């Protein structure tokens, strides 16, 4: 375990777009911002802290350089306050807000090969923003911390955070094969335990981590060519699971339904066909729908106040691959598409876009793009 260098930028050097969309009757501040320079830079995940926002991203420090992980702070109107950037090639993959308003972040160094390490850190907004701590962790071969959640019913109240990740599978025949692990930690980065789920296949069921009200958690993705949703206890013991039969499949995201059960999105491979699915509380399939227009599907969110679903993925628009948001209503136990929207300000090219459903009922969208920009922080 090692401490890592980082820096605080008084002026953000990014070229991302951030758009907030209201998804319920709750009133919230709209804003759209484009920020950056000529280097390749992006925003990914957005986290709400009261009236302010944390945004994960990457900042390319120079032309052709491997990007560095960033955390940006914005006010209620999307005005940039500060950005923290690690001083090494890296990526923050996920984060969770602590009760004190700090942000616990997880990720990995780059490139994602046998030399890389997994990362964790704690960001504080105090004093203009800073890292309370940043640490790296190293096992033989490649590794990454992928998702983190705060568990409402942890095994040990002093260790409420759970991290899912992947590390090199030494039993596999391919250097890219992984084993999945689960960490139980506190906000100081101290470990309660680490559980590994070894197998003789390539394990990729750390793509998502969903926490249930009873403290159990769902891990989802694929085990070899089989799509899997695995339920584990707050002690890391496997309870049950589900897998589609007869096809090679992977899950991208699973969320709880306000009406009971779960919604999931995923795709077949190597030939890609994307699906939206509904499961009951026992992970028994209720229905599925082919989203044929999407080339990639990444996430699904439910607005619990309306029951509307918001699916994020990629769509070919005017000859360019664009990230789009689909609004879907479930009518008579079947999904019905209401609209498809994407952010277009006449840009030249686009990086992958991501959505985050915030506690205020706002859907935040973030990406990277090459725009005709009117200056730093333009609207």
mmCIF file of C-alpha atoms in Angstrom:
data_model
loop_
_atom_site.group_PDB
_atom_site.id
_atom_site.type_symbol
_atom_site.label_atom_id
_atom_site.label_comp_id
_atom_site.label_asym_id
_atom_site.label_seq_id
_atom_site.Cartn_x
_atom_site.Cartn_y
_atom_site.Cartn_z
ATOM 1 C CA UNK A 1 0.000 0.000 0.000
ATOM 2 C CA UNK A 2 1.519 3.303 -1.084
ATOM 3 C CA UNK A 3 0.692 6.988 -0.908
ATOM 4 C CA UNK A 4 0.420 8.772 -4.262
ATOM 5 C CA UNK A 5 1.212 12.326 -5.389
ATOM 6 C CA UNK A 6 -1.569 14.640 -6.479
ATOM 7 C CA UNK A 7 -2.012 18.273 -7.385
ATOM 8 C CA UNK A 8 -4.715 20.907 -7.094
ATOM 9 C CA UNK A 9 -5.452 22.975 -10.202
ATOM 10 C CA UNK A 10 -6.761 26.465 -9.569
ATOM 11 C CA UNK A 11 -8.018 26.535 -13.184
ATOM 12 C CA UNK A 12 -9.631 23.457 -14.731
ATOM 13 C CA UNK A 13 -7.947 22.110 -17.881
ATOM 14 C CA UNK A 14 -10.839 20.061 -19.261
ATOM 15 C CA UNK A 15 -12.952 19.887 -22.342
ATOM 16 C CA UNK A 16 -16.090 18.142 -21.073
ATOM 17 C CA UNK A 17 -19.765 18.917 -21.252
ATOM 18 C CA UNK A 18 -22.071 18.633 -18.263
ATOM 19 C CA UNK A 19 -25.850 18.797 -18.552
ATOM 20 C CA UNK A 20 -28.408 18.339 -15.776
ATOM 21 C CA UNK A 21 -31.915 17.177 -16.675
ATOM 22 C CA UNK A 22 -34.942 17.142 -14.369
ATOM 23 C CA UNK A 23 -36.491 13.657 -14.225
ATOM 24 C CA UNK A 24 -39.211 14.208 -11.650
ATOM 25 C CA UNK A 25 -41.426 16.917 -10.181
ATOM 26 C CA UNK A 26 -38.666 17.967 -7.780
ATOM 27 C CA UNK A 27 -37.355 21.431 -8.625
ATOM 28 C CA UNK A 28 -33.628 21.629 -9.259
ATOM 29 C CA UNK A 29 -31.159 23.935 -10.941
ATOM 30 C CA UNK A 30 -30.619 23.414 -14.660
ATOM 31 C CA UNK A 31 -27.224 24.135 -16.134
ATOM 32 C CA UNK A 32 -24.996 23.171 -19.017
ATOM 33 C CA UNK A 33 -21.264 23.816 -19.118
ATOM 34 C CA UNK A 34 -18.411 23.181 -21.522
ATOM 35 C CA UNK A 35 -14.931 23.567 -20.060
ATOM 36 C CA UNK A 36 -11.463 22.888 -21.322
ATOM 37 C CA UNK A 37 -8.486 23.206 -23.613
ATOM 38 C CA UNK A 38 -7.284 21.526 -26.803
ATOM 39 C CA UNK A 39 -6.168 18.364 -24.960
ATOM 40 C CA UNK A 40 -8.307 15.218 -24.671
ATOM 41 C CA UNK A 41 -10.310 15.459 -21.429
ATOM 42 C CA UNK A 42 -13.616 14.101 -20.180
ATOM 43 C CA UNK A 43 -16.162 14.048 -17.376
ATOM 44 C CA UNK A 44 -17.774 10.732 -16.346
ATOM 45 C CA UNK A 45 -19.676 10.436 -13.045
ATOM 46 C CA UNK A 46 -21.537 13.151 -11.090
ATOM 47 C CA UNK A 47 -22.236 13.087 -7.326
ATOM 48 C CA UNK A 48 -24.453 15.568 -5.488
ATOM 49 C CA UNK A 49 -23.312 17.067 -2.174
ATOM 50 C CA UNK A 50 -26.114 19.328 -0.951
ATOM 51 C CA UNK A 51 -26.355 22.131 -3.515
ATOM 52 C CA UNK A 52 -22.876 21.374 -4.907
ATOM 53 C CA UNK A 53 -21.487 18.647 -7.160
ATOM 54 C CA UNK A 54 -18.421 16.443 -7.406
ATOM 55 C CA UNK A 55 -17.546 15.264 -10.933
ATOM 56 C CA UNK A 56 -15.094 12.487 -11.808
ATOM 57 C CA UNK A 57 -13.084 12.769 -14.991
ATOM 58 C CA UNK A 58 -9.711 12.629 -16.695
ATOM 59 C CA UNK A 59 -7.318 15.401 -17.694
ATOM 60 C CA UNK A 60 -4.691 14.892 -20.383
ATOM 61 C CA UNK A 61 -1.688 16.905 -19.121
ATOM 62 C CA UNK A 62 -0.154 17.282 -22.579
ATOM 63 C CA UNK A 63 -0.645 16.400 -26.205
ATOM 64 C CA UNK A 64 -0.567 12.604 -26.610
ATOM 65 C CA UNK A 65 -0.131 11.976 -22.871
ATOM 66 C CA UNK A 66 -2.027 9.248 -20.998
ATOM 67 C CA UNK A 67 -4.866 10.914 -19.017
ATOM 68 C CA UNK A 68 -4.736 11.542 -15.261
ATOM 69 C CA UNK A 69 -7.685 11.019 -12.886
ATOM 70 C CA UNK A 70 -9.498 14.172 -11.742
ATOM 71 C CA UNK A 71 -12.142 15.205 -9.219
ATOM 72 C CA UNK A 72 -13.898 18.524 -9.880
ATOM 73 C CA UNK A 73 -16.103 20.585 -7.567
ATOM 74 C CA UNK A 74 -18.950 22.722 -8.995
ATOM 75 C CA UNK A 75 -21.496 24.966 -7.300
ATOM 76 C CA UNK A 76 -25.289 24.846 -7.730
ATOM 77 C CA UNK A 77 -25.060 26.736 -11.039
ATOM 78 C CA UNK A 78 -22.297 24.576 -12.495
ATOM 79 C CA UNK A 79 -19.594 27.161 -11.828
ATOM 80 C CA UNK A 80 -16.168 25.546 -11.471
ATOM 81 C CA UNK A 81 -14.677 25.808 -7.960
ATOM 82 C CA UNK A 82 -11.608 23.556 -8.120
ATOM 83 C CA UNK A 83 -10.133 20.410 -9.672
ATOM 84 C CA UNK A 84 -7.790 17.835 -8.135
ATOM 85 C CA UNK A 85 -5.622 15.830 -10.526
ATOM 86 C CA UNK A 86 -3.367 12.888 -9.744
ATOM 87 C CA UNK A 87 0.217 13.265 -10.949
ATOM 88 C CA UNK A 88 0.266 9.806 -12.596
ATOM 89 C CA UNK A 89 -1.683 8.215 -15.485
ATOM 90 C CA UNK A 90 -4.879 6.994 -13.817
ATOM 91 C CA UNK A 91 -8.680 6.803 -13.741
ATOM 92 C CA UNK A 92 -11.288 7.168 -11.002
ATOM 93 C CA UNK A 93 -13.997 4.586 -11.780
ATOM 94 C CA UNK A 94 -16.550 5.328 -9.053
ATOM 95 C CA UNK A 95 -17.115 7.185 -5.787
ATOM 96 C CA UNK A 96 -19.502 7.509 -2.863
ATOM 97 C CA UNK A 97 -20.368 10.479 -0.665
ATOM 98 C CA UNK A 98 -19.579 10.115 3.046
ATOM 99 C CA UNK A 99 -21.824 11.533 5.814
ATOM 100 C CA UNK A 100 -19.321 14.379 6.319
ATOM 101 C CA UNK A 101 -19.536 15.490 2.663
ATOM 102 C CA UNK A 102 -16.201 13.962 1.661
ATOM 103 C CA UNK A 103 -15.933 11.810 -1.478
ATOM 104 C CA UNK A 104 -14.454 8.299 -1.276
ATOM 105 C CA UNK A 105 -13.058 7.469 -4.725
ATOM 106 C CA UNK A 106 -11.824 4.192 -6.274
ATOM 107 C CA UNK A 107 -9.954 3.467 -9.488
ATOM 108 C CA UNK A 108 -6.666 2.296 -10.975
ATOM 109 C CA UNK A 109 -3.437 3.453 -12.528
ATOM 110 C CA UNK A 110 -2.901 3.321 -16.293
ATOM 111 C CA UNK A 111 -2.208 1.577 -18.580
ATOM 112 C CA UNK A 112 -4.427 -1.324 -17.476
ATOM 113 C CA UNK A 113 -1.751 -3.961 -17.894
ATOM 114 C CA UNK A 114 0.379 -6.186 -15.668
ATOM 115 C CA UNK A 115 2.183 -3.149 -14.229
ATOM 116 C CA UNK A 116 -0.840 -1.234 -12.987
ATOM 117 C CA UNK A 117 -2.221 -0.839 -9.454
ATOM 118 C CA UNK A 118 -5.631 -0.252 -7.894
ATOM 119 C CA UNK A 119 -6.343 3.104 -6.217
ATOM 120 C CA UNK A 120 -8.459 4.607 -3.440
ATOM 121 C CA UNK A 121 -8.628 8.089 -1.985
ATOM 122 C CA UNK A 122 -10.670 10.480 0.142
ATOM 123 C CA UNK A 123 -11.461 13.973 -1.159
ATOM 124 C CA UNK A 124 -12.451 16.795 1.208
ATOM 125 C CA UNK A 125 -14.062 20.074 0.063
ATOM 126 C CA UNK A 126 -12.435 21.909 2.981
ATOM 127 C CA UNK A 127 -9.816 24.553 2.328
ATOM 128 C CA UNK A 128 -10.484 24.789 -1.382
ATOM 129 C CA UNK A 129 -10.432 21.032 -1.936
ATOM 130 C CA UNK A 130 -7.802 18.407 -1.284
ATOM 131 C CA UNK A 131 -7.050 14.734 -0.741
ATOM 132 C CA UNK A 132 -7.098 13.571 2.860
ATOM 133 C CA UNK A 133 -5.310 10.470 1.611
ATOM 134 C CA UNK A 134 -4.595 8.587 -1.633
ATOM 135 C CA UNK A 135 -3.244 5.023 -1.692
ATOM 136 C CA UNK A 136 -2.293 2.401 -4.239
ATOM 137 C CA UNK A 137 -2.556 -1.370 -3.812
ATOM 138 C CA UNK A 138 -0.624 -3.927 -5.823
ATOM 139 C CA UNK A 139 -1.025 -7.644 -6.491
ATOM 140 C CA UNK A 140 0.739 -9.539 -9.312
ATOM 141 C CA UNK A 141 -0.789 -8.669 -12.684
ATOM 142 C CA UNK A 142 -3.372 -6.080 -13.632
ATOM 143 C CA UNK A 143 -6.081 -4.931 -11.222
ATOM 144 C CA UNK A 144 -8.702 -2.252 -10.608
ATOM 145 C CA UNK A 145 -11.195 -1.060 -8.023
ATOM 146 C CA UNK A 146 -14.389 -0.715 -10.070
ATOM 147 C CA UNK A 147 -17.436 0.172 -7.932
ATOM 148 C CA UNK A 148 -18.066 1.346 -4.357
ATOM 149 C CA UNK A 149 -21.237 1.593 -2.238
ATOM 150 C CA UNK A 150 -22.163 2.622 1.297
ATOM 151 C CA UNK A 151 -24.115 -0.234 2.883
ATOM 152 C CA UNK A 152 -27.086 0.721 5.128
ATOM 153 C CA UNK A 153 -26.691 -2.574 7.037
ATOM 154 C CA UNK A 154 -22.977 -3.494 6.973
ATOM 155 C CA UNK A 155 -21.507 -6.515 8.726
ATOM 156 C CA UNK A 156 -19.562 -4.115 10.958
ATOM 157 C CA UNK A 157 -20.895 -0.580 11.504
ATOM 158 C CA UNK A 158 -17.311 0.716 11.644
ATOM 159 C CA UNK A 159 -16.730 -0.502 8.058
ATOM 160 C CA UNK A 160 -19.764 0.592 6.010
ATOM 161 C CA UNK A 161 -18.155 0.736 2.545
ATOM 162 C CA UNK A 162 -17.861 -2.106 0.044
ATOM 163 C CA UNK A 163 -15.686 -2.087 -3.089
ATOM 164 C CA UNK A 164 -15.858 -4.549 -5.964
ATOM 165 C CA UNK A 165 -12.878 -4.974 -8.249
ATOM 166 C CA UNK A 166 -10.985 -7.314 -10.514
ATOM 167 C CA UNK A 167 -7.454 -8.714 -10.438
ATOM 168 C CA UNK A 168 -5.388 -10.995 -12.660
ATOM 169 C CA UNK A 169 -6.517 -14.632 -12.663
ATOM 170 C CA UNK A 170 -3.318 -16.723 -12.500
ATOM 171 C CA UNK A 171 -5.209 -19.926 -13.385
ATOM 172 C CA UNK A 172 -6.381 -18.590 -16.740
ATOM 173 C CA UNK A 173 -4.832 -19.068 -20.166
ATOM 174 C CA UNK A 174 -5.185 -15.369 -21.019
ATOM 175 C CA UNK A 175 -3.377 -12.420 -19.433
ATOM 176 C CA UNK A 176 -6.656 -10.458 -19.559
ATOM 177 C CA UNK A 177 -8.621 -12.946 -17.455
ATOM 178 C CA UNK A 178 -9.737 -11.674 -14.042
ATOM 179 C CA UNK A 179 -10.914 -12.861 -10.652
ATOM 180 C CA UNK A 180 -13.471 -10.689 -8.843
ATOM 181 C CA UNK A 181 -12.876 -9.461 -5.287
ATOM 182 C CA UNK A 182 -14.946 -7.631 -2.672
ATOM 183 C CA UNK A 183 -13.433 -5.268 -0.094
ATOM 184 C CA UNK A 184 -14.978 -4.041 3.163
ATOM 185 C CA UNK A 185 -13.417 -0.744 4.275
ATOM 186 C CA UNK A 186 -13.986 2.458 6.270
ATOM 187 C CA UNK A 187 -13.567 6.085 5.210
ATOM 188 C CA UNK A 188 -9.954 6.057 6.415
ATOM 189 C CA UNK A 189 -9.160 3.354 3.867
ATOM 190 C CA UNK A 190 -8.677 0.671 6.509
ATOM 191 C CA UNK A 191 -9.648 -2.887 5.528
ATOM 192 C CA UNK A 192 -12.015 -5.090 7.516
ATOM 193 C CA UNK A 193 -11.578 -7.901 4.985
ATOM 194 C CA UNK A 194 -11.061 -8.863 1.356
ATOM 195 C CA UNK A 195 -12.945 -11.741 -0.292
ATOM 196 C CA UNK A 196 -11.912 -13.168 -3.663
ATOM 197 C CA UNK A 197 -14.225 -15.228 -5.891
ATOM 198 C CA UNK A 198 -11.802 -17.420 -7.889
ATOM 199 C CA UNK A 199 -12.823 -19.582 -10.826
ATOM 200 C CA UNK A 200 -11.291 -21.231 -13.887
ATOM 201 C CA UNK A 201 -13.126 -18.812 -16.232
ATOM 202 C CA UNK A 202 -12.725 -15.107 -16.965
ATOM 203 C CA UNK A 203 -14.692 -13.356 -14.205
ATOM 204 C CA UNK A 204 -16.235 -10.008 -15.166
ATOM 205 C CA UNK A 205 -19.171 -9.823 -12.747
ATOM 206 C CA UNK A 206 -17.761 -6.724 -11.071
ATOM 207 C CA UNK A 207 -19.292 -4.408 -13.675
ATOM 208 C CA UNK A 208 -21.922 -3.247 -11.180
ATOM 209 C CA UNK A 209 -22.481 -3.301 -7.416
ATOM 210 C CA UNK A 210 -25.976 -2.701 -6.039
ATOM 211 C CA UNK A 211 -26.776 -2.643 -2.318
ATOM 212 C CA UNK A 212 -30.113 -3.942 -0.988
ATOM 213 C CA UNK A 213 -31.995 -2.645 2.083
ATOM 214 C CA UNK A 214 -31.106 -5.769 4.130
ATOM 215 C CA UNK A 215 -27.368 -5.250 3.542
ATOM 216 C CA UNK A 216 -27.017 -7.896 0.837
ATOM 217 C CA UNK A 217 -25.462 -6.823 -2.455
ATOM 218 C CA UNK A 218 -25.788 -7.686 -6.141
ATOM 219 C CA UNK A 219 -22.698 -8.110 -8.326
ATOM 220 C CA UNK A 220 -23.348 -8.326 -12.051
ATOM 221 C CA UNK A 221 -21.559 -8.894 -15.350
ATOM 222 C CA UNK A 222 -20.437 -12.233 -16.740
ATOM 223 C CA UNK A 223 -18.611 -15.403 -15.681
ATOM 224 C CA UNK A 224 -16.889 -16.652 -18.809
ATOM 225 C CA UNK A 225 -19.565 -16.471 -21.495
ATOM 226 C CA UNK A 226 -22.486 -16.624 -19.036
ATOM 227 C CA UNK A 227 -24.194 -13.465 -17.865
ATOM 228 C CA UNK A 228 -24.542 -13.528 -14.072
ATOM 229 C CA UNK A 229 -26.196 -11.571 -11.267
ATOM 230 C CA UNK A 230 -24.768 -12.762 -7.948
ATOM 231 C CA UNK A 231 -26.299 -11.918 -4.556
ATOM 232 C CA UNK A 232 -23.892 -11.857 -1.604
ATOM 233 C CA UNK A 233 -24.366 -11.080 2.087
ATOM 234 C CA UNK A 234 -22.712 -8.200 3.946
ATOM 235 C CA UNK A 235 -20.095 -10.781 4.986
ATOM 236 C CA UNK A 236 -19.280 -11.557 1.343
ATOM 237 C CA UNK A 237 -20.948 -14.989 1.259
ATOM 238 C CA UNK A 238 -22.764 -15.959 -1.941
ATOM 239 C CA UNK A 239 -26.530 -16.396 -1.452
ATOM 240 C CA UNK A 240 -27.921 -16.974 -4.941
ATOM 241 C CA UNK A 241 -27.664 -15.875 -8.543
ATOM 242 C CA UNK A 242 -29.245 -15.804 -11.973
ATOM 243 C CA UNK A 243 -27.997 -16.329 -15.522
ATOM 244 C CA UNK A 244 -29.676 -16.277 -18.952
ATOM 245 C CA UNK A 245 -29.465 -19.637 -20.680
ATOM 246 C CA UNK A 246 -28.500 -20.476 -24.233
ATOM 247 C CA UNK A 247 -26.453 -17.387 -25.141
ATOM 248 C CA UNK A 248 -23.233 -15.529 -24.367
ATOM 249 C CA UNK A 249 -24.258 -12.501 -22.313
ATOM 250 C CA UNK A 250 -22.985 -9.814 -19.930
ATOM 251 C CA UNK A 251 -24.871 -7.432 -17.648
ATOM 252 C CA UNK A 252 -23.876 -3.764 -17.653
ATOM 253 C CA UNK A 253 -26.115 -2.464 -14.857
ATOM 254 C CA UNK A 254 -28.791 -3.631 -12.387
ATOM 255 C CA UNK A 255 -31.067 -1.358 -10.312
ATOM 256 C CA UNK A 256 -33.861 -1.960 -7.858
ATOM 257 C CA UNK A 257 -37.433 -1.301 -8.958
ATOM 258 C CA UNK A 258 -39.657 0.820 -6.721
ATOM 259 C CA UNK A 259 -42.430 -1.688 -7.431
ATOM 260 C CA UNK A 260 -40.297 -4.649 -6.354
ATOM 261 C CA UNK A 261 -37.686 -6.680 -8.158
ATOM 262 C CA UNK A 262 -34.979 -5.346 -10.463
ATOM 263 C CA UNK A 263 -34.326 -3.807 -13.863
ATOM 264 C CA UNK A 264 -31.179 -4.760 -15.766
ATOM 265 C CA UNK A 265 -29.453 -3.888 -19.037
ATOM 266 C CA UNK A 266 -26.850 -5.927 -20.869
ATOM 267 C CA UNK A 267 -25.819 -7.397 -24.189
ATOM 268 C CA UNK A 268 -24.985 -10.598 -26.022
ATOM 269 C CA UNK A 269 -21.449 -11.083 -27.349
ATOM 270 C CA UNK A 270 -19.411 -11.319 -29.506
ATOM 271 C CA UNK A 271 -22.285 -10.239 -31.765
ATOM 272 C CA UNK A 272 -23.862 -7.338 -29.854
ATOM 273 C CA UNK A 273 -27.597 -7.255 -29.161
ATOM 274 C CA UNK A 274 -28.684 -5.001 -26.267
ATOM 275 C CA UNK A 275 -31.493 -5.818 -23.842
ATOM 276 C CA UNK A 276 -33.576 -4.235 -21.085
ATOM 277 C CA UNK A 277 -34.913 -6.831 -18.615
ATOM 278 C CA UNK A 278 -37.174 -7.009 -15.567
ATOM 279 C CA UNK A 279 -36.676 -9.535 -12.742
ATOM 280 C CA UNK A 280 -38.731 -10.228 -9.646
ATOM 281 C CA UNK A 281 -37.254 -10.180 -6.118
ATOM 282 C CA UNK A 282 -36.031 -13.775 -6.603
ATOM 283 C CA UNK A 283 -34.203 -12.856 -9.846
ATOM 284 C CA UNK A 284 -36.754 -14.720 -11.945
ATOM 285 C CA UNK A 285 -37.215 -13.080 -15.353
ATOM 286 C CA UNK A 286 -40.520 -11.233 -15.938
ATOM 287 C CA UNK A 287 -39.907 -9.738 -19.381
ATOM 288 C CA UNK A 288 -37.136 -8.601 -21.733
ATOM 289 C CA UNK A 289 -36.926 -6.142 -24.611
ATOM 290 C CA UNK A 290 -34.390 -5.898 -27.427
ATOM 291 C CA UNK A 291 -33.040 -2.333 -27.784
ATOM 292 C CA UNK A 292 -31.977 -2.847 -31.371
ATOM 293 C CA UNK A 293 -31.053 0.776 -32.158
ATOM 294 C CA UNK A 294 -28.293 0.971 -29.530
ATOM 295 C CA UNK A 295 -24.768 -0.167 -30.365
ATOM 296 C CA UNK A 296 -23.842 -0.144 -26.642
ATOM 297 C CA UNK A 297 -25.909 -0.018 -23.442
ATOM 298 C CA UNK A 298 -24.319 1.230 -20.200
ATOM 299 C CA UNK A 299 -26.875 2.003 -17.511
ATOM 300 C CA UNK A 300 -30.501 2.019 -16.418
ATOM 301 C CA UNK A 301 -32.074 4.288 -13.788
ATOM 302 C CA UNK A 302 -35.597 4.396 -12.398
ATOM 303 C CA UNK A 303 -37.289 7.608 -11.292
ATOM 304 C CA UNK A 304 -39.117 6.213 -8.253
ATOM 305 C CA UNK A 305 -41.623 9.096 -8.238
ATOM 306 C CA UNK A 306 -42.968 8.200 -11.707
ATOM 307 C CA UNK A 307 -41.661 4.697 -12.402
ATOM 308 C CA UNK A 308 -40.046 5.980 -15.606
ATOM 309 C CA UNK A 309 -36.845 4.289 -16.768
ATOM 310 C CA UNK A 310 -33.839 6.083 -18.255
ATOM 311 C CA UNK A 311 -31.475 3.929 -20.312
ATOM 312 C CA UNK A 312 -28.093 5.282 -21.431
ATOM 313 C CA UNK A 313 -26.208 3.930 -24.425
ATOM 314 C CA UNK A 314 -24.725 4.745 -27.817
ATOM 315 C CA UNK A 315 -26.668 5.367 -31.031
ATOM 316 C CA UNK A 316 -25.563 6.325 -34.537
ATOM 317 C CA UNK A 317 -26.898 9.831 -35.135
ATOM 318 C CA UNK A 318 -26.150 11.493 -38.464
ATOM 319 C CA UNK A 319 -23.215 9.173 -39.100
ATOM 320 C CA UNK A 320 -21.600 9.773 -35.683
ATOM 321 C CA UNK A 321 -21.768 7.555 -32.615
ATOM 322 C CA UNK A 322 -23.499 9.579 -29.904
ATOM 323 C CA UNK A 323 -24.469 8.811 -26.322
ATOM 324 C CA UNK A 324 -28.247 9.034 -25.963
ATOM 325 C CA UNK A 325 -30.770 8.790 -23.132
ATOM 326 C CA UNK A 326 -33.955 6.750 -23.675
ATOM 327 C CA UNK A 327 -37.068 7.450 -21.590
ATOM 328 C CA UNK A 328 -39.167 4.290 -21.198
ATOM 329 C CA UNK A 329 -42.497 3.739 -19.450
ATOM 330 C CA UNK A 330 -43.645 0.286 -18.361
ATOM 331 C CA UNK A 331 -47.255 -0.071 -19.505
ATOM 332 C CA UNK A 332 -49.216 -3.309 -18.979
ATOM 333 C CA UNK A 333 -45.988 -5.055 -17.944
ATOM 334 C CA UNK A 334 -44.206 -4.085 -21.157
ATOM 335 C CA UNK A 335 -41.647 -1.321 -21.861
ATOM 336 C CA UNK A 336 -42.780 1.491 -24.173
ATOM 337 C CA UNK A 337 -40.291 4.023 -25.549
ATOM 338 C CA UNK A 338 -41.334 7.651 -24.935
ATOM 339 C CA UNK A 339 -38.392 9.625 -26.301
ATOM 340 C CA UNK A 340 -34.685 9.604 -27.196
ATOM 341 C CA UNK A 341 -32.519 12.649 -26.447
ATOM 342 C CA UNK A 342 -28.893 13.649 -26.868
ATOM 343 C CA UNK A 343 -26.869 16.809 -26.288
ATOM 344 C CA UNK A 344 -25.888 18.598 -29.501
ATOM 345 C CA UNK A 345 -24.243 21.999 -29.739
ATOM 346 C CA UNK A 346 -22.626 21.494 -33.126
ATOM 347 C CA UNK A 347 -19.554 19.642 -31.834
ATOM 348 C CA UNK A 348 -17.081 17.781 -34.055
ATOM 349 C CA UNK A 349 -16.569 14.516 -32.133
ATOM 350 C CA UNK A 350 -17.683 12.865 -28.908
ATOM 351 C CA UNK A 351 -16.311 10.667 -26.139
ATOM 352 C CA UNK A 352 -18.416 8.222 -24.139
ATOM 353 C CA UNK A 353 -21.248 9.819 -22.168
ATOM 354 C CA UNK A 354 -22.518 8.785 -18.728
ATOM 355 C CA UNK A 355 -25.616 9.522 -16.656
ATOM 356 C CA UNK A 356 -26.022 9.707 -12.867
ATOM 357 C CA UNK A 357 -29.375 9.844 -11.049
ATOM 358 C CA UNK A 358 -28.895 12.300 -8.181
ATOM 359 C CA UNK A 359 -30.705 12.350 -4.807
ATOM 360 C CA UNK A 360 -32.607 15.486 -5.871
ATOM 361 C CA UNK A 361 -34.310 13.551 -8.684
ATOM 362 C CA UNK A 362 -32.074 15.126 -11.342
ATOM 363 C CA UNK A 363 -30.430 13.099 -14.080
ATOM 364 C CA UNK A 364 -26.887 14.386 -14.651
ATOM 365 C CA UNK A 365 -25.213 13.788 -18.010
ATOM 366 C CA UNK A 366 -21.453 14.123 -18.577
ATOM 367 C CA UNK A 367 -19.090 13.373 -21.460
ATOM 368 C CA UNK A 368 -16.143 14.687 -23.469
ATOM 369 C CA UNK A 369 -16.407 16.373 -26.864
ATOM 370 C CA UNK A 370 -14.661 18.703 -29.320
ATOM 371 C CA UNK A 371 -16.938 21.762 -29.456
ATOM 372 C CA UNK A 372 -16.931 25.223 -30.918
ATOM 373 C CA UNK A 373 -16.339 26.691 -27.478
ATOM 374 C CA UNK A 374 -16.879 30.327 -26.574
ATOM 375 C CA UNK A 375 -14.374 30.417 -23.759
ATOM 376 C CA UNK A 376 -13.736 28.751 -20.433
ATOM 377 C CA UNK A 377 -16.916 27.769 -18.577
ATOM 378 C CA UNK A 378 -19.163 28.749 -21.487
ATOM 379 C CA UNK A 379 -22.879 28.003 -21.333
#
